[in-house]
mmCIF file of C-alpha atoms and ligand atoms in Angstrom:
data_model
loop_
_atom_site.group_PDB
_atom_site.id
_atom_site.type_symbol
_atom_site.label_atom_id
_atom_site.label_comp_id
_atom_site.label_asym_id
_atom_site.label_seq_id
_atom_site.Cartn_x
_atom_site.Cartn_y
_atom_site.Cartn_z
ATOM 1 C CA MET A 1402 12.393 16.054 9.368
ATOM 2 C CA VAL A 1403 8.518 16.967 9.789
ATOM 3 C CA GLY A 1404 7.138 14.418 12.128
ATOM 4 C CA ALA A 1405 8.382 12.320 15.102
ATOM 5 C CA GLY A 1406 6.929 8.999 14.007
ATOM 6 C CA PRO A 1407 8.998 6.090 13.895
ATOM 7 C CA ALA A 1408 9.530 7.125 10.004
ATOM 8 C CA GLY A 1409 11.087 10.638 11.055
ATOM 9 C CA LEU A 1410 12.955 9.234 14.468
ATOM 10 C CA THR A 1411 14.336 6.719 12.489
ATOM 11 C CA VAL A 1412 16.264 9.139 9.476
ATOM 12 C CA GLY A 1413 17.307 11.756 12.317
ATOM 13 C CA SER A 1414 18.868 9.138 14.054
ATOM 14 C CA ILE A 1415 20.519 8.120 10.948
ATOM 15 C CA LEU A 1416 22.063 11.574 10.507
ATOM 16 C CA ARG A 1417 22.981 11.891 13.819
ATOM 17 C CA ALA A 1418 25.143 9.350 13.935
ATOM 18 C CA ALA A 1419 26.960 10.657 10.496
ATOM 19 C CA GLY A 1420 27.299 13.970 12.312
ATOM 20 C CA VAL A 1421 24.820 15.504 10.088
ATOM 21 C CA GLY A 1422 22.894 18.681 11.993
ATOM 22 C CA CYS A 1423 18.997 18.323 11.345
ATOM 23 C CA LEU A 1424 16.120 19.379 12.813
ATOM 24 C CA VAL A 1425 12.653 17.458 14.004
ATOM 25 C CA LEU A 1426 9.711 19.296 14.033
ATOM 26 C CA GLU A 1427 6.588 17.748 15.588
ATOM 27 C CA THR A 1428 2.816 19.053 16.288
ATOM 28 C CA ALA A 1429 2.386 17.077 19.262
ATOM 29 C CA THR A 1430 3.898 16.726 22.473
ATOM 30 C CA ARG A 1431 6.921 14.424 23.836
ATOM 31 C CA GLU A 1432 4.287 12.682 25.745
ATOM 32 C CA VAL A 1433 1.512 12.467 23.130
ATOM 33 C CA VAL A 1434 4.109 10.498 20.870
ATOM 34 C CA GLU A 1435 5.498 8.429 23.864
ATOM 35 C CA HIS A 1436 2.076 7.420 24.728
ATOM 36 C CA ARG A 1437 -0.061 7.234 21.621
ATOM 37 C CA PRO A 1438 -1.290 3.470 20.812
ATOM 38 C CA ARG A 1439 -0.589 2.407 16.687
ATOM 39 C CA ALA A 1440 1.044 -0.620 15.327
ATOM 40 C CA GLY A 1441 2.904 -3.533 16.783
ATOM 41 C CA VAL A 1442 4.389 -5.806 15.118
ATOM 42 C CA ILE A 1443 8.171 -5.658 13.384
ATOM 43 C CA GLU A 1444 9.703 -7.505 10.691
ATOM 44 C CA GLU A 1445 12.475 -9.371 11.458
ATOM 45 C CA TRP A 1446 14.672 -7.807 8.468
ATOM 46 C CA ALA A 1447 13.158 -4.235 9.896
ATOM 47 C CA VAL A 1448 14.741 -5.292 13.702
ATOM 48 C CA ARG A 1449 18.264 -5.861 12.162
ATOM 49 C CA GLY A 1450 17.757 -2.790 9.824
ATOM 50 C CA LEU A 1451 17.356 -1.047 13.361
ATOM 51 C CA ALA A 1452 20.003 -3.209 15.311
ATOM 52 C CA ARG A 1453 22.923 -2.054 12.522
ATOM 53 C CA ARG A 1454 22.069 1.059 13.250
ATOM 54 C CA GLY A 1455 22.018 1.009 17.052
ATOM 55 C CA LEU A 1456 18.276 1.920 17.382
ATOM 56 C CA ALA A 1457 17.186 -1.762 18.461
ATOM 57 C CA ARG A 1458 18.674 -2.423 22.308
ATOM 58 C CA THR A 1459 15.467 -1.762 24.052
ATOM 59 C CA LEU A 1460 13.608 -3.500 21.474
ATOM 60 C CA LEU A 1461 15.280 -7.000 21.133
ATOM 61 C CA GLU A 1462 15.463 -6.886 25.051
ATOM 62 C CA ARG A 1463 11.520 -6.217 25.564
ATOM 63 C CA ALA A 1464 9.765 -7.364 22.340
ATOM 64 C CA GLN A 1465 8.019 -10.807 22.604
ATOM 65 C CA ALA A 1466 8.706 -12.958 19.362
ATOM 66 C CA HIS A 1467 5.789 -14.692 17.573
ATOM 67 C CA THR A 1468 6.215 -17.659 15.525
ATOM 68 C CA GLU A 1469 2.929 -18.957 14.427
ATOM 69 C CA CYS A 1470 -0.921 -17.335 13.692
ATOM 70 C CA GLU A 1471 -4.393 -18.993 13.877
ATOM 71 C CA PHE A 1472 -7.083 -18.730 11.508
ATOM 72 C CA ARG A 1473 -10.680 -19.722 13.124
ATOM 73 C CA PHE A 1474 -13.376 -20.562 10.575
ATOM 74 C CA ALA A 1475 -16.018 -22.706 10.183
ATOM 75 C CA GLY A 1476 -16.488 -23.193 13.733
ATOM 76 C CA GLU A 1477 -12.310 -24.717 13.853
ATOM 77 C CA ARG A 1478 -9.024 -23.569 14.520
ATOM 78 C CA TYR A 1479 -6.410 -23.859 12.326
ATOM 79 C CA ARG A 1480 -2.770 -22.755 13.290
ATOM 80 C CA PHE A 1481 -0.281 -21.635 11.155
ATOM 81 C CA GLY A 1482 3.781 -21.998 12.023
ATOM 82 C CA TYR A 1483 5.104 -19.265 9.359
ATOM 83 C CA THR A 1484 8.862 -19.709 11.452
ATOM 84 C CA GLY A 1485 9.207 -22.973 10.935
ATOM 85 C CA LEU A 1486 8.533 -22.386 7.177
ATOM 86 C CA THR A 1487 10.835 -19.141 6.798
ATOM 87 C CA GLY A 1488 13.043 -19.169 9.521
ATOM 88 C CA ARG A 1489 12.130 -16.040 10.786
ATOM 89 C CA HIS A 1490 9.528 -14.363 13.294
ATOM 90 C CA HIS A 1491 7.813 -11.418 14.084
ATOM 91 C CA PHE A 1492 8.833 -8.905 16.711
ATOM 92 C CA VAL A 1493 5.624 -7.510 18.847
ATOM 93 C CA TYR A 1494 6.321 -4.215 20.136
ATOM 94 C CA PRO A 1495 4.280 -1.516 20.505
ATOM 95 C CA GLN A 1496 4.875 1.245 18.701
ATOM 96 C CA GLN A 1497 4.823 4.067 21.121
ATOM 97 C CA PHE A 1498 7.683 2.162 22.966
ATOM 98 C CA LEU A 1499 9.601 2.079 19.779
ATOM 99 C CA VAL A 1500 9.004 5.718 19.521
ATOM 100 C CA THR A 1501 10.117 6.734 22.771
ATOM 101 C CA ASP A 1502 13.794 4.461 22.396
ATOM 102 C CA LEU A 1503 14.098 6.639 19.361
ATOM 103 C CA VAL A 1504 12.721 9.955 20.885
ATOM 104 C CA ARG A 1505 15.586 9.128 23.667
ATOM 105 C CA GLU A 1506 18.539 8.168 21.063
ATOM 106 C CA TYR A 1507 17.741 10.659 18.536
ATOM 107 C CA ALA A 1508 17.557 13.641 21.279
ATOM 108 C CA ASP A 1509 19.207 12.424 24.241
ATOM 109 C CA VAL A 1510 21.753 10.555 23.225
ATOM 110 C CA ARG A 1511 22.798 11.569 19.457
ATOM 111 C CA GLY A 1512 22.029 15.201 20.100
ATOM 112 C CA GLY A 1513 19.060 15.661 17.404
ATOM 113 C CA GLU A 1514 17.337 19.072 17.633
ATOM 114 C CA ILE A 1515 13.412 18.476 18.230
ATOM 115 C CA ARG A 1516 10.775 20.499 18.877
ATOM 116 C CA PHE A 1517 7.727 19.524 20.197
ATOM 117 C CA GLY A 1518 4.050 21.359 19.686
ATOM 118 C CA VAL A 1519 5.054 23.206 16.934
ATOM 119 C CA ARG A 1520 2.088 24.767 15.161
ATOM 120 C CA ASP A 1521 1.133 25.389 11.491
ATOM 121 C CA VAL A 1522 4.237 24.011 9.794
ATOM 122 C CA ARG A 1523 4.621 25.185 6.138
ATOM 123 C CA LEU A 1524 7.033 24.136 3.423
ATOM 124 C CA HIS A 1525 8.652 26.492 0.823
ATOM 125 C CA GLY A 1526 10.662 26.461 -2.242
ATOM 126 C CA THR A 1527 10.872 22.520 -2.342
ATOM 127 C CA GLY A 1528 11.450 22.354 -5.566
ATOM 128 C CA SER A 1529 14.774 24.746 -5.356
ATOM 129 C CA ALA A 1530 18.235 24.035 -3.897
ATOM 130 C CA ARG A 1531 17.788 25.330 -0.408
ATOM 131 C CA PRO A 1532 14.133 24.420 0.475
ATOM 132 C CA ALA A 1533 12.935 26.300 3.895
ATOM 133 C CA VAL A 1534 9.994 24.786 6.325
ATOM 134 C CA SER A 1535 7.987 27.425 8.824
ATOM 135 C CA TYR A 1536 6.356 27.073 11.788
ATOM 136 C CA VAL A 1537 4.480 28.555 14.605
ATOM 137 C CA CYS A 1538 6.599 28.133 17.545
ATOM 138 C CA PRO A 1539 4.173 26.624 20.821
ATOM 139 C CA ASP A 1540 6.349 29.123 23.121
ATOM 140 C CA SER A 1541 6.155 32.962 21.330
ATOM 141 C CA GLY A 1542 3.646 32.363 19.176
ATOM 142 C CA GLU A 1543 5.897 33.497 16.451
ATOM 143 C CA ARG A 1544 6.346 32.296 12.971
ATOM 144 C CA ARG A 1545 10.444 30.436 13.053
ATOM 145 C CA VAL A 1546 11.700 29.934 9.403
ATOM 146 C CA VAL A 1547 14.305 26.962 8.759
ATOM 147 C CA GLU A 1548 16.566 26.477 5.688
ATOM 148 C CA ALA A 1549 17.723 23.403 4.708
ATOM 149 C CA ASP A 1550 19.362 20.954 2.114
ATOM 150 C CA PHE A 1551 16.841 18.847 2.302
ATOM 151 C CA VAL A 1552 13.195 18.424 4.034
ATOM 152 C CA ALA A 1553 12.277 14.648 5.057
ATOM 153 C CA GLY A 1554 8.063 14.743 5.142
ATOM 154 C CA CYS A 1555 7.514 12.187 7.674
ATOM 155 C CA ASP A 1556 4.369 13.889 9.031
ATOM 156 C CA GLY A 1557 2.041 10.671 8.395
ATOM 157 C CA ALA A 1558 -1.161 10.084 7.296
ATOM 158 C CA ARG A 1559 -2.672 13.369 8.226
ATOM 159 C CA GLY A 1560 0.244 15.895 7.585
ATOM 160 C CA VAL A 1561 0.922 18.343 5.583
ATOM 161 C CA THR A 1562 4.336 17.821 3.310
ATOM 162 C CA ARG A 1563 2.201 15.866 0.830
ATOM 163 C CA ALA A 1564 0.421 18.880 -0.414
ATOM 164 C CA SER A 1565 3.717 20.181 -1.250
ATOM 165 C CA LEU A 1566 4.469 17.428 -4.436
ATOM 166 C CA PRO A 1567 3.240 19.808 -7.457
ATOM 167 C CA ALA A 1568 -0.191 17.845 -7.905
ATOM 168 C CA GLY A 1569 0.891 17.520 -11.878
ATOM 169 C CA ARG A 1570 3.697 15.463 -11.324
ATOM 170 C CA VAL A 1571 2.396 13.102 -8.862
ATOM 171 C CA ARG A 1572 -0.560 10.318 -9.102
ATOM 172 C CA LEU A 1573 -2.209 9.000 -6.358
ATOM 173 C CA ALA A 1574 -3.546 5.858 -6.059
ATOM 174 C CA ARG A 1575 -6.429 4.909 -3.535
ATOM 175 C CA HIS A 1576 -7.921 1.982 -2.698
ATOM 176 C CA ASP A 1577 -11.033 1.424 -0.644
ATOM 177 C CA TYR A 1578 -11.821 -1.774 0.991
ATOM 178 C CA GLY A 1579 -15.739 -0.725 1.551
ATOM 179 C CA VAL A 1580 -15.621 -2.181 5.263
ATOM 180 C CA GLY A 1581 -15.016 -0.702 8.165
ATOM 181 C CA TRP A 1582 -12.794 -1.832 11.404
ATOM 182 C CA LEU A 1583 -13.642 -1.336 14.772
ATOM 183 C CA ALA A 1584 -10.451 -0.953 16.267
ATOM 184 C CA LEU A 1585 -9.789 -2.133 20.279
ATOM 185 C CA LEU A 1586 -7.700 -1.650 22.813
ATOM 186 C CA ALA A 1587 -8.697 -3.615 25.807
ATOM 187 C CA GLU A 1588 -6.988 -3.577 29.233
ATOM 188 C CA ALA A 1589 -6.819 -7.350 29.007
ATOM 189 C CA PRO A 1590 -4.214 -9.799 29.007
ATOM 190 C CA PRO A 1591 -3.823 -11.282 25.378
ATOM 191 C CA SER A 1592 -6.546 -14.397 25.138
ATOM 192 C CA SER A 1593 -3.927 -16.340 22.838
ATOM 193 C CA ASP A 1594 -0.137 -16.770 22.404
ATOM 194 C CA CYS A 1595 -0.416 -15.586 18.928
ATOM 195 C CA VAL A 1596 -2.268 -13.339 16.538
ATOM 196 C CA VAL A 1597 -5.787 -14.781 15.782
ATOM 197 C CA PHE A 1598 -7.804 -14.120 12.483
ATOM 198 C CA GLY A 1599 -11.690 -15.049 12.888
ATOM 199 C CA MET A 1600 -13.590 -15.384 9.419
ATOM 200 C CA HIS A 1601 -16.839 -14.978 10.035
ATOM 201 C CA PRO A 1602 -20.370 -14.673 8.049
ATOM 202 C CA ARG A 1603 -20.830 -11.681 11.080
ATOM 203 C CA GLY A 1604 -17.709 -10.117 10.012
ATOM 204 C CA PHE A 1605 -14.021 -10.625 10.431
ATOM 205 C CA ALA A 1606 -11.981 -10.638 13.964
ATOM 206 C CA GLY A 1607 -9.008 -10.429 14.938
ATOM 207 C CA HIS A 1608 -7.156 -10.491 17.981
ATOM 208 C CA MET A 1609 -3.637 -9.226 18.409
ATOM 209 C CA ALA A 1610 -1.353 -9.369 21.924
ATOM 210 C CA ARG A 1611 0.287 -5.630 22.523
ATOM 211 C CA SER A 1612 1.618 -6.131 26.002
ATOM 212 C CA PRO A 1613 0.800 -8.739 29.055
ATOM 213 C CA GLU A 1614 -1.494 -6.053 30.059
ATOM 214 C CA VAL A 1615 -3.076 -4.658 26.803
ATOM 215 C CA THR A 1616 -4.584 -6.687 23.645
ATOM 216 C CA ARG A 1617 -5.614 -5.094 20.416
ATOM 217 C CA TYR A 1618 -8.817 -6.358 19.143
ATOM 218 C CA TYR A 1619 -10.534 -5.687 15.250
ATOM 219 C CA LEU A 1620 -14.317 -6.425 14.693
ATOM 220 C CA GLN A 1621 -15.198 -5.508 10.954
ATOM 221 C CA CYS A 1622 -18.104 -3.107 10.906
ATOM 222 C CA PRO A 1623 -20.107 -1.071 8.434
ATOM 223 C CA PRO A 1624 -17.897 1.606 7.026
ATOM 224 C CA GLY A 1625 -18.892 5.063 8.756
ATOM 225 C CA ASP A 1626 -20.224 3.085 11.857
ATOM 226 C CA SER A 1627 -19.986 5.254 15.364
ATOM 227 C CA PRO A 1628 -18.082 3.466 17.728
ATOM 228 C CA GLU A 1629 -21.109 4.523 20.252
ATOM 229 C CA ASN A 1630 -23.108 1.623 18.421
ATOM 230 C CA TRP A 1631 -20.426 -0.875 20.128
ATOM 231 C CA PRO A 1632 -21.082 -0.737 24.185
ATOM 232 C CA HIS A 1633 -18.846 -3.075 25.766
ATOM 233 C CA GLU A 1634 -21.542 -6.009 26.050
ATOM 234 C CA ARG A 1635 -21.933 -5.749 22.428
ATOM 235 C CA VAL A 1636 -18.591 -5.922 21.745
ATOM 236 C CA TRP A 1637 -17.209 -8.359 23.753
ATOM 237 C CA ALA A 1638 -20.314 -10.765 22.704
ATOM 238 C CA GLU A 1639 -19.403 -10.176 18.992
ATOM 239 C CA LEU A 1640 -15.822 -10.933 19.682
ATOM 240 C CA ARG A 1641 -16.693 -14.193 21.726
ATOM 241 C CA GLU A 1642 -19.127 -14.829 18.844
ATOM 242 C CA ARG A 1643 -16.855 -14.254 16.014
ATOM 243 C CA LEU A 1644 -13.441 -16.059 17.501
ATOM 244 C CA GLY A 1645 -15.298 -18.781 19.228
ATOM 245 C CA ALA A 1646 -14.029 -22.314 17.819
ATOM 246 C CA ALA A 1647 -13.730 -25.858 19.176
ATOM 247 C CA GLY A 1648 -11.388 -26.358 21.849
ATOM 248 C CA ALA A 1649 -10.389 -22.312 21.933
ATOM 249 C CA PRO A 1650 -9.710 -20.784 25.231
ATOM 250 C CA PRO A 1651 -12.319 -17.929 26.482
ATOM 251 C CA LEU A 1652 -11.432 -14.398 25.688
ATOM 252 C CA ALA A 1653 -10.104 -12.425 28.717
ATOM 253 C CA GLU A 1654 -12.138 -9.664 28.996
ATOM 254 C CA GLY A 1655 -11.305 -5.760 30.351
ATOM 255 C CA ARG A 1656 -12.429 -2.479 30.244
ATOM 256 C CA LEU A 1657 -11.685 -0.958 26.626
ATOM 257 C CA ILE A 1658 -9.651 2.084 26.383
ATOM 258 C CA GLU A 1659 -9.896 2.699 22.600
ATOM 259 C CA LYS A 1660 -12.587 2.512 20.146
ATOM 260 C CA ARG A 1661 -12.037 3.718 16.975
ATOM 261 C CA VAL A 1662 -13.991 2.851 13.655
ATOM 262 C CA LEU A 1663 -11.241 2.525 10.425
ATOM 263 C CA ASP A 1664 -12.630 3.077 7.018
ATOM 264 C CA MET A 1665 -10.471 0.852 5.743
ATOM 265 C CA HIS A 1666 -8.659 2.091 2.500
ATOM 266 C CA SER A 1667 -5.133 2.422 1.556
ATOM 267 C CA TYR A 1668 -3.198 5.168 -1.174
ATOM 268 C CA VAL A 1669 0.110 5.267 -2.713
ATOM 269 C CA VAL A 1670 1.311 8.607 -3.727
ATOM 270 C CA GLU A 1671 3.938 8.284 -6.695
ATOM 271 C CA PRO A 1672 6.952 9.171 -7.002
ATOM 272 C CA MET A 1673 7.579 9.719 -3.500
ATOM 273 C CA ALA A 1674 10.308 12.945 -3.797
ATOM 274 C CA PHE A 1675 10.015 16.154 -5.796
ATOM 275 C CA GLY A 1676 13.086 18.778 -5.778
ATOM 276 C CA ARG A 1677 14.682 18.189 -1.855
ATOM 277 C CA LEU A 1678 11.807 17.053 -0.644
ATOM 278 C CA PHE A 1679 11.712 13.337 0.345
ATOM 279 C CA LEU A 1680 8.231 11.308 1.303
ATOM 280 C CA ALA A 1681 8.541 8.729 4.268
ATOM 281 C CA GLY A 1682 5.857 6.259 5.677
ATOM 282 C CA ASP A 1683 2.761 6.847 6.130
ATOM 283 C CA ALA A 1684 2.718 10.397 4.440
ATOM 284 C CA ALA A 1685 3.823 8.518 0.973
ATOM 285 C CA HIS A 1686 1.381 5.668 1.741
ATOM 286 C CA LEU A 1687 -0.910 3.927 3.660
ATOM 287 C CA THR A 1688 -1.785 0.611 4.132
ATOM 288 C CA ALA A 1689 -4.878 -0.316 6.059
ATOM 289 C CA PRO A 1690 -3.834 -2.561 9.042
ATOM 290 C CA ILE A 1691 -4.969 -5.492 7.161
ATOM 291 C CA ALA A 1692 -1.194 -7.281 7.334
ATOM 292 C CA ALA A 1693 0.152 -5.141 9.968
ATOM 293 C CA LYS A 1694 2.587 -3.581 7.362
ATOM 294 C CA GLY A 1695 2.247 0.374 7.785
ATOM 295 C CA LEU A 1696 5.173 0.772 10.628
ATOM 296 C CA ASN A 1697 7.727 -2.125 8.393
ATOM 297 C CA LEU A 1698 7.287 0.018 5.373
ATOM 298 C CA ALA A 1699 7.835 3.344 7.401
ATOM 299 C CA LEU A 1700 10.917 1.723 8.897
ATOM 300 C CA HIS A 1701 12.255 0.736 4.921
ATOM 301 C CA ASP A 1702 11.748 4.090 4.023
ATOM 302 C CA ALA A 1703 13.597 5.497 6.765
ATOM 303 C CA PHE A 1704 16.616 3.540 6.241
ATOM 304 C CA LEU A 1705 16.661 4.170 2.695
ATOM 305 C CA LEU A 1706 16.287 7.906 3.186
ATOM 306 C CA GLY A 1707 18.413 8.082 6.219
ATOM 307 C CA ASP A 1708 21.332 6.563 4.430
ATOM 308 C CA GLY A 1709 20.982 8.157 1.046
ATOM 309 C CA LEU A 1710 21.035 11.780 2.680
ATOM 310 C CA VAL A 1711 23.967 10.410 4.781
ATOM 311 C CA ALA A 1712 25.255 9.684 0.863
ATOM 312 C CA ALA A 1713 24.565 12.626 -0.195
ATOM 313 C CA LEU A 1714 25.743 15.110 2.521
ATOM 314 C CA THR A 1715 29.207 13.455 3.079
ATOM 315 C CA LYS A 1716 30.274 11.982 0.193
ATOM 316 C CA GLY A 1717 28.553 14.080 -2.206
ATOM 317 C CA ASP A 1718 26.850 10.614 -3.939
ATOM 318 C CA ASP A 1719 23.198 11.542 -4.998
ATOM 319 C CA SER A 1720 22.474 8.189 -6.466
ATOM 320 C CA ALA A 1721 20.662 6.727 -3.685
ATOM 321 C CA LEU A 1722 18.677 9.502 -3.169
ATOM 322 C CA ALA A 1723 17.737 9.742 -6.950
ATOM 323 C CA GLY A 1724 16.954 5.806 -6.469
ATOM 324 C CA TYR A 1725 14.841 6.196 -3.372
ATOM 325 C CA SER A 1726 11.036 6.795 -4.650
ATOM 326 C CA ASP A 1727 11.678 3.379 -7.196
ATOM 327 C CA ALA A 1728 13.280 1.347 -3.990
ATOM 328 C CA CYS A 1729 10.671 2.134 -1.807
ATOM 329 C CA LEU A 1730 7.545 1.845 -4.013
ATOM 330 C CA ALA A 1731 8.772 -1.774 -5.128
ATOM 331 C CA ARG A 1732 8.228 -2.977 -1.508
ATOM 332 C CA VAL A 1733 4.867 -0.663 -0.937
ATOM 333 C CA TRP A 1734 3.402 -1.963 -3.926
ATOM 334 C CA ASP A 1735 4.299 -5.576 -2.926
ATOM 335 C CA TYR A 1736 3.094 -5.026 0.436
ATOM 336 C CA GLN A 1737 -0.154 -3.489 -0.685
ATOM 337 C CA GLU A 1738 -1.029 -6.514 -3.117
ATOM 338 C CA PHE A 1739 -0.609 -9.048 -0.127
ATOM 339 C CA SER A 1740 -2.658 -6.765 1.632
ATOM 340 C CA GLN A 1741 -5.449 -6.840 -0.752
ATOM 341 C CA TRP A 1742 -5.088 -10.427 -1.170
ATOM 342 C CA LEU A 1743 -5.328 -11.261 2.732
ATOM 343 C CA ALA A 1744 -8.496 -8.880 2.752
ATOM 344 C CA GLU A 1745 -10.585 -10.771 0.413
ATOM 345 C CA MET A 1746 -9.733 -13.617 2.419
ATOM 346 C CA TYR A 1747 -11.020 -11.427 6.010
ATOM 347 C CA HIS A 1748 -13.774 -10.079 4.389
ATOM 348 C CA GLY A 1749 -15.404 -12.575 1.536
ATOM 349 C CA THR A 1750 -17.010 -14.529 4.105
ATOM 350 C CA ALA A 1751 -19.356 -11.937 5.517
ATOM 351 C CA SER A 1752 -19.870 -10.093 2.194
ATOM 352 C CA GLY A 1753 -23.335 -11.508 1.988
ATOM 353 C CA ASP A 1754 -22.274 -13.156 -1.697
ATOM 354 C CA PRO A 1755 -22.234 -16.467 -1.610
ATOM 355 C CA TYR A 1756 -19.797 -16.533 -4.547
ATOM 356 C CA ARG A 1757 -16.951 -14.269 -2.576
ATOM 357 C CA ALA A 1758 -17.281 -16.648 0.530
ATOM 358 C CA GLY A 1759 -16.799 -19.486 -1.375
ATOM 359 C CA ALA A 1760 -13.749 -18.208 -2.717
ATOM 360 C CA ALA A 1761 -12.561 -17.172 0.233
ATOM 361 C CA LEU A 1762 -13.096 -20.375 2.058
ATOM 362 C CA ALA A 1763 -11.255 -22.014 -0.741
ATOM 363 C CA ARG A 1764 -8.409 -19.231 -0.248
ATOM 364 C CA LEU A 1765 -8.326 -20.256 3.154
ATOM 365 C CA ARG A 1766 -8.010 -24.030 3.101
ATOM 366 C CA ARG A 1767 -5.324 -24.029 0.504
ATOM 367 C CA LEU A 1768 -3.122 -22.401 3.162
ATOM 368 C CA PHE A 1769 -3.641 -25.805 4.836
ATOM 369 C CA SER A 1770 -3.547 -28.362 2.161
ATOM 370 C CA SER A 1771 -0.623 -27.014 -0.236
ATOM 371 C CA PRO A 1772 2.790 -26.462 1.154
ATOM 372 C CA ALA A 1773 3.605 -24.383 -1.905
ATOM 373 C CA ALA A 1774 0.569 -21.764 -0.887
ATOM 374 C CA ALA A 1775 1.798 -22.190 2.463
ATOM 375 C CA ALA A 1776 5.355 -20.997 2.042
ATOM 376 C CA GLU A 1777 4.095 -18.004 -0.309
ATOM 377 C CA PHE A 1778 2.025 -17.132 2.609
ATOM 378 C CA ALA A 1779 4.745 -17.678 5.424
ATOM 379 C CA GLU A 1780 7.161 -15.474 3.099
ATOM 380 C CA ARG A 1781 4.608 -12.805 2.263
ATOM 381 C CA TYR A 1782 3.551 -12.051 5.710
ATOM 382 C CA LEU A 1783 6.824 -11.940 7.051
ATOM 383 C CA GLY A 1784 8.301 -9.514 4.566
ATOM 384 C CA VAL A 1785 10.564 -12.200 3.007
ATOM 385 C CA ARG A 1786 11.721 -11.109 -0.219
ATOM 386 C CA THR A 1787 15.399 -10.211 -1.837
ATOM 387 C CA THR A 1788 14.612 -7.236 -3.630
ATOM 388 C CA GLY A 1789 12.988 -3.970 -2.676
HETATM 389 N N1 LIG B 102 4.186 18.955 11.650
HETATM 390 C C1 LIG B 102 4.883 18.289 11.969
HETATM 391 N N2 LIG B 102 4.365 16.894 12.416
HETATM 392 C C2 LIG B 102 3.076 16.229 12.203
HETATM 393 C C3 LIG B 102 2.115 16.783 11.186
HETATM 394 C C4 LIG B 102 2.674 18.645 11.281
HETATM 395 N N3 LIG B 102 1.561 19.151 10.273
HETATM 396 N N4 LIG B 102 1.270 16.534 11.311
HETATM 397 C C5 LIG B 102 1.668 15.381 11.737
HETATM 398 N N5 LIG B 102 2.543 15.320 12.138
HETATM 399 C C6 LIG B 102 2.987 14.506 13.251
HETATM 400 C C7 LIG B 102 2.210 13.368 14.069
HETATM 401 O O1 LIG B 102 1.762 13.647 15.395
HETATM 402 C C8 LIG B 102 2.678 11.978 14.305
HETATM 403 O O2 LIG B 102 3.992 12.262 15.287
HETATM 404 O O3 LIG B 102 4.011 13.632 12.600
HETATM 405 C C9 LIG B 102 4.149 12.009 12.841
HETATM 406 C C10 LIG B 102 3.785 10.836 12.004
HETATM 407 O O4 LIG B 102 4.038 9.706 12.505
HETATM 408 P P1 LIG B 102 3.128 8.468 12.135
HETATM 409 O O5 LIG B 102 1.882 9.005 11.962
HETATM 410 O O6 LIG B 102 3.140 7.503 13.374
HETATM 411 O O7 LIG B 102 3.816 8.124 10.690
HETATM 412 P P2 LIG B 102 4.970 7.618 10.358
HETATM 413 O O8 LIG B 102 6.277 7.835 11.023
HETATM 414 O O9 LIG B 102 5.153 7.337 8.925
HETATM 415 O O10 LIG B 102 5.033 6.150 10.909
HETATM 416 C C11 LIG B 102 3.953 5.134 10.112
HETATM 417 O O11 LIG B 102 2.150 4.724 11.751
HETATM 418 O O12 LIG B 102 0.411 4.990 11.429
HETATM 419 C C12 LIG B 102 0.897 4.226 12.283
HETATM 420 O O13 LIG B 102 0.692 2.102 11.150
HETATM 421 C C13 LIG B 102 1.270 3.469 11.291
HETATM 422 O O14 LIG B 102 2.710 1.747 11.906
HETATM 423 C C14 LIG B 102 2.667 2.791 11.061
HETATM 424 C C15 LIG B 102 3.470 3.962 11.433
#
């Protein structure tokens, strides 16, 4: 496994549970991967998948269950109770906590090998029967070569494994949303008991609880904007304005401990495998954080890949690996399409185009006037589906 994110560590833990020998290579240190704030919303089916594989003990003790979200637009608040419609809920559990649990389970409990801080990872012979991965060892500075039956490319959006898919055999589908999001982490308790989406003529704003002490906020901004243009006062004034609505409690303000501009885009690599190299998670597909789907897709891939590798290595059954890419991509595209649909609802209001603004408002209002539209939204927001 190249990469010790949720995808690589989940694949590794599944392999270790079946007694398969494996190695995880990670460029960052253990300290960094265990403290890096990323996503934080996990869908119920994904938690069940982790639990079935003995990977959700701490999560189930510590995660918060969310049952509703709130939309704010035209100065009003609209609560949307998705659990009432689906019987399912979201788990809120910061990704770094999940990664911490997974590192411990993989390395400390299941005895999986892991090398942190490696440099210059390269893949060799991925189309052959005996692929290899080499890396520079952080202590000795020497290049080491590891031969393997399979390589799992789980090294995220900026990794190197994707480049080993032969150019003529893969397609990269990319979508740019044409907006930026200023991603913020505030040292402040959540200001609502649920996720809040604000659709405002000045731009989208989002509020997402992460823990009792830390809250994630998003502010739509021009793509390529600099975080330096967003001093503390401006951020909070803009959040207050965009998330303001009749009867809304005031925002609990706090020090901003992270401030990054995301150029909102998504991509999908197809197919997600070549020879004995299988990509999983952000290495294969990115979903802009519009619908909190990235972590869930990474886990979905990892379950399929882990189980498929175990079947191939312990039973000689390659069928799951043969169907791996198609099985992952069905859910990937479903989530991509939902993200695109939702993005228009978020950004239409501030697009400067009255036609898009009117259509976005109609899309929003329908969620609260049509039970069928509400049910469909709830199902897609929670990733409830029967296939893929
Ligand atoms: N070699 C080894 N490791 C690498 C390399 C490399 N060349 N490049 C990156 N990595 C590591 C990163 O340091 C990171 O720890 O790979 C790991 C990839 O982890 P994630 O980026 O968390 O990706 P993934 O496991 O696919 O999980 C997807 O991450 O970006 C979020 O919101 C996204 O929640 C989603 C999740």
